[in-house]
mmCIF file of C-alpha atoms in Angstrom:
data_model
loop_
_atom_site.group_PDB
_atom_site.id
_atom_site.type_symbol
_atom_site.label_atom_id
_atom_site.label_comp_id
_atom_site.label_asym_id
_atom_site.label_seq_id
_atom_site.Cartn_x
_atom_site.Cartn_y
_atom_site.Cartn_z
ATOM 1 C CA ILE A 1168 8.958 -7.018 14.702
ATOM 2 C CA SER A 1169 8.253 -5.996 18.265
ATOM 3 C CA LYS A 1170 5.504 -3.571 19.178
ATOM 4 C CA GLU A 1171 8.049 -1.063 20.503
ATOM 5 C CA LEU A 1172 10.222 -1.220 17.373
ATOM 6 C CA LEU A 1173 7.212 -0.866 15.077
ATOM 7 C CA GLU A 1174 5.849 2.105 17.041
ATOM 8 C CA ASN A 1175 9.281 3.783 16.940
ATOM 9 C CA LEU A 1176 9.428 3.226 13.168
ATOM 10 C CA ILE A 1177 5.961 4.728 12.696
ATOM 11 C CA GLU A 1178 6.811 7.706 14.932
ATOM 12 C CA LYS A 1179 9.958 8.339 12.892
ATOM 13 C CA ILE A 1180 8.312 8.061 9.456
ATOM 14 C CA PHE A 1181 5.100 9.847 10.381
ATOM 15 C CA ASN A 1182 6.769 12.698 12.236
ATOM 16 C CA LYS A 1183 4.832 15.870 12.985
ATOM 17 C CA SER A 1184 6.037 17.597 9.812
ATOM 18 C CA PHE A 1185 4.956 14.709 7.559
ATOM 19 C CA ARG A 1186 1.587 14.362 9.301
ATOM 20 C CA THR A 1187 0.976 18.106 8.887
ATOM 21 C CA PHE A 1188 1.866 17.848 5.186
ATOM 22 C CA ILE A 1189 -0.568 14.957 4.670
ATOM 23 C CA THR A 1190 -3.369 16.779 6.507
ATOM 24 C CA LYS A 1191 -2.822 19.984 4.513
ATOM 25 C CA THR A 1192 -2.752 18.002 1.256
ATOM 26 C CA THR A 1193 -5.767 15.772 1.907
ATOM 27 C CA GLY A 1194 -7.808 17.687 4.480
ATOM 28 C CA PHE A 1195 -7.817 14.636 6.782
ATOM 29 C CA LYS A 1196 -6.100 13.274 9.856
ATOM 30 C CA TYR A 1197 -5.524 9.531 9.861
ATOM 31 C CA SER A 1198 -5.322 6.370 11.876
ATOM 32 C CA ILE A 1199 -2.363 4.228 10.835
ATOM 33 C CA ASP A 1200 -4.104 0.869 10.882
ATOM 34 C CA TYR A 1201 -2.007 -1.613 8.928
ATOM 35 C CA MET A 1202 1.586 -2.135 7.847
ATOM 36 C CA ILE A 1203 3.320 -4.757 5.723
ATOM 37 C CA PHE A 1204 7.023 -5.070 4.900
ATOM 38 C CA TYR A 1205 7.340 -7.435 1.955
ATOM 39 C CA ASP A 1206 9.331 -8.665 -1.025
ATOM 40 C CA ARG A 1207 8.055 -9.143 -4.544
ATOM 41 C CA LYS A 1208 9.790 -11.763 -6.658
ATOM 42 C CA PHE A 1209 9.857 -12.583 -10.353
ATOM 43 C CA ILE A 1210 6.840 -14.551 -11.578
ATOM 44 C CA PRO A 1211 7.466 -16.802 -14.606
ATOM 45 C CA PHE A 1212 5.311 -15.932 -17.626
ATOM 46 C CA ASN A 1213 3.542 -19.315 -17.539
ATOM 47 C CA ARG A 1214 2.321 -18.582 -13.961
ATOM 48 C CA ARG A 1215 0.854 -15.096 -14.565
ATOM 49 C CA ASN A 1216 -2.467 -15.924 -16.201
ATOM 50 C CA VAL A 1217 -4.273 -16.758 -12.972
ATOM 51 C CA PRO A 1218 -7.408 -15.423 -11.244
ATOM 52 C CA THR A 1219 -6.941 -12.311 -9.101
ATOM 53 C CA LEU A 1220 -7.154 -14.180 -5.800
ATOM 54 C CA SER A 1221 -4.431 -16.579 -6.943
ATOM 55 C CA GLN A 1222 -1.908 -13.816 -7.694
ATOM 56 C CA ALA A 1223 1.167 -13.775 -5.463
ATOM 57 C CA TYR A 1224 0.698 -9.983 -5.359
ATOM 58 C CA SER A 1225 -1.510 -7.522 -7.273
ATOM 59 C CA TYR A 1226 0.293 -7.297 -10.616
ATOM 60 C CA ARG A 1227 -2.814 -6.391 -12.663
ATOM 61 C CA TRP A 1228 -4.258 -2.889 -12.928
ATOM 62 C CA HIS A 1229 -6.982 -2.309 -10.341
ATOM 63 C CA PHE A 1230 -8.669 0.042 -7.886
ATOM 64 C CA ASP A 1231 -8.834 -1.052 -4.240
ATOM 65 C CA LYS A 1232 -12.384 -1.873 -3.234
ATOM 66 C CA PRO A 1233 -14.093 -1.872 -0.788
ATOM 67 C CA ASN A 1234 -12.274 0.812 1.150
ATOM 68 C CA SER A 1235 -12.927 4.369 2.248
ATOM 69 C CA LYS A 1236 -12.707 6.771 -0.664
ATOM 70 C CA ASN A 1237 -10.317 8.804 1.507
ATOM 71 C CA MET A 1238 -7.967 5.968 2.473
ATOM 72 C CA LEU A 1239 -4.276 6.512 1.789
ATOM 73 C CA LYS A 1240 -1.557 3.990 1.169
ATOM 74 C CA VAL A 1241 1.969 5.094 1.970
ATOM 75 C CA PHE A 1242 4.901 3.238 0.393
ATOM 76 C CA ILE A 1243 8.618 3.285 1.071
ATOM 77 C CA PRO A 1244 10.614 1.355 -1.550
ATOM 78 C CA PHE A 1245 13.775 -0.190 -0.077
ATOM 79 C CA ASN A 1246 15.646 -1.291 -3.174
ATOM 80 C CA VAL A 1247 13.385 -0.619 -6.121
ATOM 81 C CA SER A 1248 14.624 0.427 -9.564
ATOM 82 C CA SER A 1249 12.997 -0.109 -12.957
ATOM 83 C CA LYS A 1250 14.448 -3.658 -12.966
ATOM 84 C CA HIS A 1251 12.700 -4.434 -9.671
ATOM 85 C CA GLY A 1252 9.195 -3.955 -11.086
ATOM 86 C CA PRO A 1253 8.154 -0.823 -9.182
ATOM 87 C CA LEU A 1254 4.585 -0.182 -8.108
ATOM 88 C CA GLN A 1255 2.873 1.841 -10.858
ATOM 89 C CA VAL A 1256 0.144 4.400 -10.245
ATOM 90 C CA ILE A 1257 -1.995 6.455 -12.615
ATOM 91 C CA ASP A 1258 -2.880 9.843 -11.151
ATOM 92 C CA LYS A 1259 -6.425 10.584 -10.000
ATOM 93 C CA ASN A 1260 -7.402 12.734 -13.001
ATOM 94 C CA ASN A 1261 -6.323 10.138 -15.553
ATOM 95 C CA SER A 1262 -7.750 7.309 -13.443
ATOM 96 C CA ARG A 1263 -11.198 8.945 -13.661
ATOM 97 C CA LYS A 1264 -11.149 8.214 -17.408
ATOM 98 C CA ILE A 1265 -10.528 4.508 -16.844
ATOM 99 C CA TYR A 1266 -13.671 2.428 -17.022
ATOM 100 C CA ASN A 1267 -11.974 -0.940 -17.418
ATOM 101 C CA PRO A 1268 -8.588 -1.433 -15.688
ATOM 102 C CA LYS A 1269 -7.932 -4.417 -17.987
ATOM 103 C CA LYS A 1270 -7.647 -2.018 -20.947
ATOM 104 C CA ILE A 1271 -5.048 0.563 -19.872
ATOM 105 C CA PRO A 1272 -3.500 2.229 -22.965
ATOM 106 C CA ILE A 1273 0.179 1.355 -23.390
ATOM 107 C CA ASN A 1274 1.118 5.037 -23.627
ATOM 108 C CA GLN A 1275 -0.772 5.967 -20.430
ATOM 109 C CA GLU A 1276 1.402 8.160 -18.199
ATOM 110 C CA LYS A 1277 2.344 6.363 -14.979
ATOM 111 C CA ILE A 1278 4.172 7.163 -11.754
ATOM 112 C CA PHE A 1279 6.785 4.558 -10.795
ATOM 113 C CA PHE A 1280 7.515 4.095 -7.079
ATOM 114 C CA THR A 1281 11.292 3.675 -7.142
ATOM 115 C CA GLY A 1282 13.852 4.439 -4.468
ATOM 116 C CA LYS A 1283 16.245 3.146 -1.842
ATOM 117 C CA ARG A 1284 14.585 4.142 1.462
ATOM 118 C CA ASN A 1285 14.985 7.786 0.442
ATOM 119 C CA ILE A 1286 11.489 8.536 -0.915
ATOM 120 C CA ILE A 1287 8.011 8.217 0.574
ATOM 121 C CA TYR A 1288 5.059 7.853 -1.802
ATOM 122 C CA ALA A 1289 1.371 8.131 -0.972
ATOM 123 C CA PHE A 1290 -1.784 7.731 -3.036
ATOM 124 C CA ASN A 1291 -5.478 7.017 -2.723
ATOM 125 C CA PRO A 1292 -5.927 3.408 -3.917
ATOM 126 C CA THR A 1293 -9.682 3.721 -4.431
ATOM 127 C CA LEU A 1294 -9.287 6.689 -6.805
ATOM 128 C CA CYS A 1295 -5.950 5.913 -8.482
ATOM 129 C CA CYS A 1296 -5.586 2.874 -10.712
ATOM 130 C CA HIS A 1297 -2.422 0.964 -9.757
ATOM 131 C CA LYS A 1298 -0.526 -2.307 -9.867
ATOM 132 C CA ASP A 1299 2.626 -3.871 -8.506
ATOM 133 C CA GLY A 1300 5.256 -4.402 -11.162
ATOM 134 C CA ILE A 1301 6.855 -7.804 -11.639
ATOM 135 C CA PRO A 1302 10.619 -7.731 -11.018
ATOM 136 C CA ASN A 1303 12.958 -8.941 -13.739
ATOM 137 C CA GLU A 1304 14.293 -12.449 -13.208
ATOM 138 C CA GLY A 1305 17.034 -12.360 -10.577
ATOM 139 C CA TYR A 1306 15.676 -9.203 -8.922
ATOM 140 C CA GLU A 1307 13.503 -8.780 -5.841
ATOM 141 C CA ALA A 1308 11.628 -5.632 -4.790
ATOM 142 C CA THR A 1309 11.393 -4.808 -1.088
ATOM 143 C CA GLN A 1310 8.969 -2.211 0.226
ATOM 144 C CA ILE A 1311 6.930 -1.110 3.227
ATOM 145 C CA MET A 1312 3.253 -0.237 2.887
ATOM 146 C CA PHE A 1313 1.098 1.540 5.466
ATOM 147 C CA GLN A 1314 -2.699 1.723 5.262
ATOM 148 C CA LEU A 1315 -4.096 5.002 6.625
ATOM 149 C CA ASN A 1316 -7.799 5.549 7.264
ATOM 150 C CA PRO A 1317 -9.495 8.888 8.060
ATOM 151 C CA ASN A 1318 -9.811 9.636 11.766
ATOM 152 C CA SER A 1319 -10.626 12.628 13.976
ATOM 153 C CA ASN A 1320 -6.983 12.715 15.191
ATOM 154 C CA TRP A 1321 -3.630 11.340 14.097
ATOM 155 C CA VAL A 1322 -3.321 7.989 15.902
ATOM 156 C CA ILE A 1323 -1.666 4.580 15.662
ATOM 157 C CA ASN A 1324 -3.870 1.499 15.809
ATOM 158 C CA SER A 1325 -2.868 -0.421 18.950
ATOM 159 C CA ASN A 1326 -3.310 -3.733 17.098
ATOM 160 C CA ILE A 1327 -1.062 -2.844 14.151
ATOM 161 C CA TYR A 1328 1.777 -5.025 15.413
ATOM 162 C CA LYS A 1329 -0.582 -8.012 15.820
ATOM 163 C CA ARG A 1330 -1.725 -7.883 12.201
ATOM 164 C CA SER A 1331 1.463 -9.342 10.787
ATOM 165 C CA PRO A 1332 0.870 -11.000 7.438
ATOM 166 C CA THR A 1333 0.284 -14.714 7.332
ATOM 167 C CA LEU A 1334 0.403 -16.964 4.315
ATOM 168 C CA ASN A 1335 -2.850 -18.443 3.050
ATOM 169 C CA ASN A 1336 -1.504 -21.932 2.368
ATOM 170 C CA LYS A 1337 -4.411 -22.887 0.137
ATOM 171 C CA LEU A 1338 -3.764 -19.980 -2.243
ATOM 172 C CA GLY A 1339 -0.072 -19.486 -1.507
ATOM 173 C CA ILE A 1340 -0.542 -15.716 -1.215
ATOM 174 C CA TRP A 1341 -0.517 -13.080 1.516
ATOM 175 C CA THR A 1342 -4.123 -12.168 2.263
ATOM 176 C CA THR A 1343 -4.253 -10.271 5.527
ATOM 177 C CA GLU A 1344 -4.802 -6.644 4.522
ATOM 178 C CA PRO A 1345 -8.242 -5.941 5.989
ATOM 179 C CA LYS A 1346 -11.084 -4.950 3.714
ATOM 180 C CA PHE A 1347 -14.022 -2.812 4.889
ATOM 181 C CA PRO A 1348 -11.651 -0.850 7.191
ATOM 182 C CA PHE A 1349 -14.466 0.910 9.047
ATOM 183 C CA PHE A 1350 -15.697 -2.452 10.324
ATOM 184 C CA ALA A 1351 -12.300 -4.188 10.484
ATOM 185 C CA TYR A 1352 -10.852 -1.614 12.889
ATOM 186 C CA MET A 1353 -14.035 -0.423 14.607
ATOM 187 C CA LEU A 1354 -13.299 -1.978 18.018
ATOM 188 C CA ASP A 1355 -9.555 -1.346 18.004
ATOM 189 C CA LYS A 1356 -7.981 1.058 20.474
ATOM 190 C CA ARG A 1357 -5.711 3.755 19.152
ATOM 191 C CA ASN A 1358 -2.723 5.543 20.614
ATOM 192 C CA ALA A 1359 -1.876 9.199 20.125
ATOM 193 C CA PHE A 1360 1.502 10.189 18.723
ATOM 194 C CA LYS A 1361 4.087 11.105 21.346
ATOM 195 C CA ASP A 1362 4.902 14.568 19.959
#
């Protein structure tokens, strides 16, 4: 995707009204630092019992570490129904009670990120336990994810278009979402929104 197309997409999604809503809800303004547009495919049962770093995507319950406790992730599902294995999130209050993400009760209330480009979801991945669902065989989930980090003003990271995901051939997984965002983006320039 070209820099111009990506910036136009970000400007359209994160319009002034949406940015104001996020700031009123969270108390923060943000830098939009990372974006990934990806598909999740069915994983056969005999290939699921692998270490975390060998997962094709994060299909086990977890909290994102190490990130800012005020980071947001914004998702737009493109064609995600219950059969597509939607991202699942446990709200912040219920996540506080979770001491071991490997032992989530079956009856735990969850939020399922479904939609067809008509819904935008956001959550704090360091405070809300979450996981990607695994699509049913024959289905593929497509979604966009933006990583937002607290900033003094609403801005777009000028390097966002350069951070396109690349495949780690050794592991066979996508591994480019930066960790330690304060350090990862510290030297990057940022552009103000046009409006």
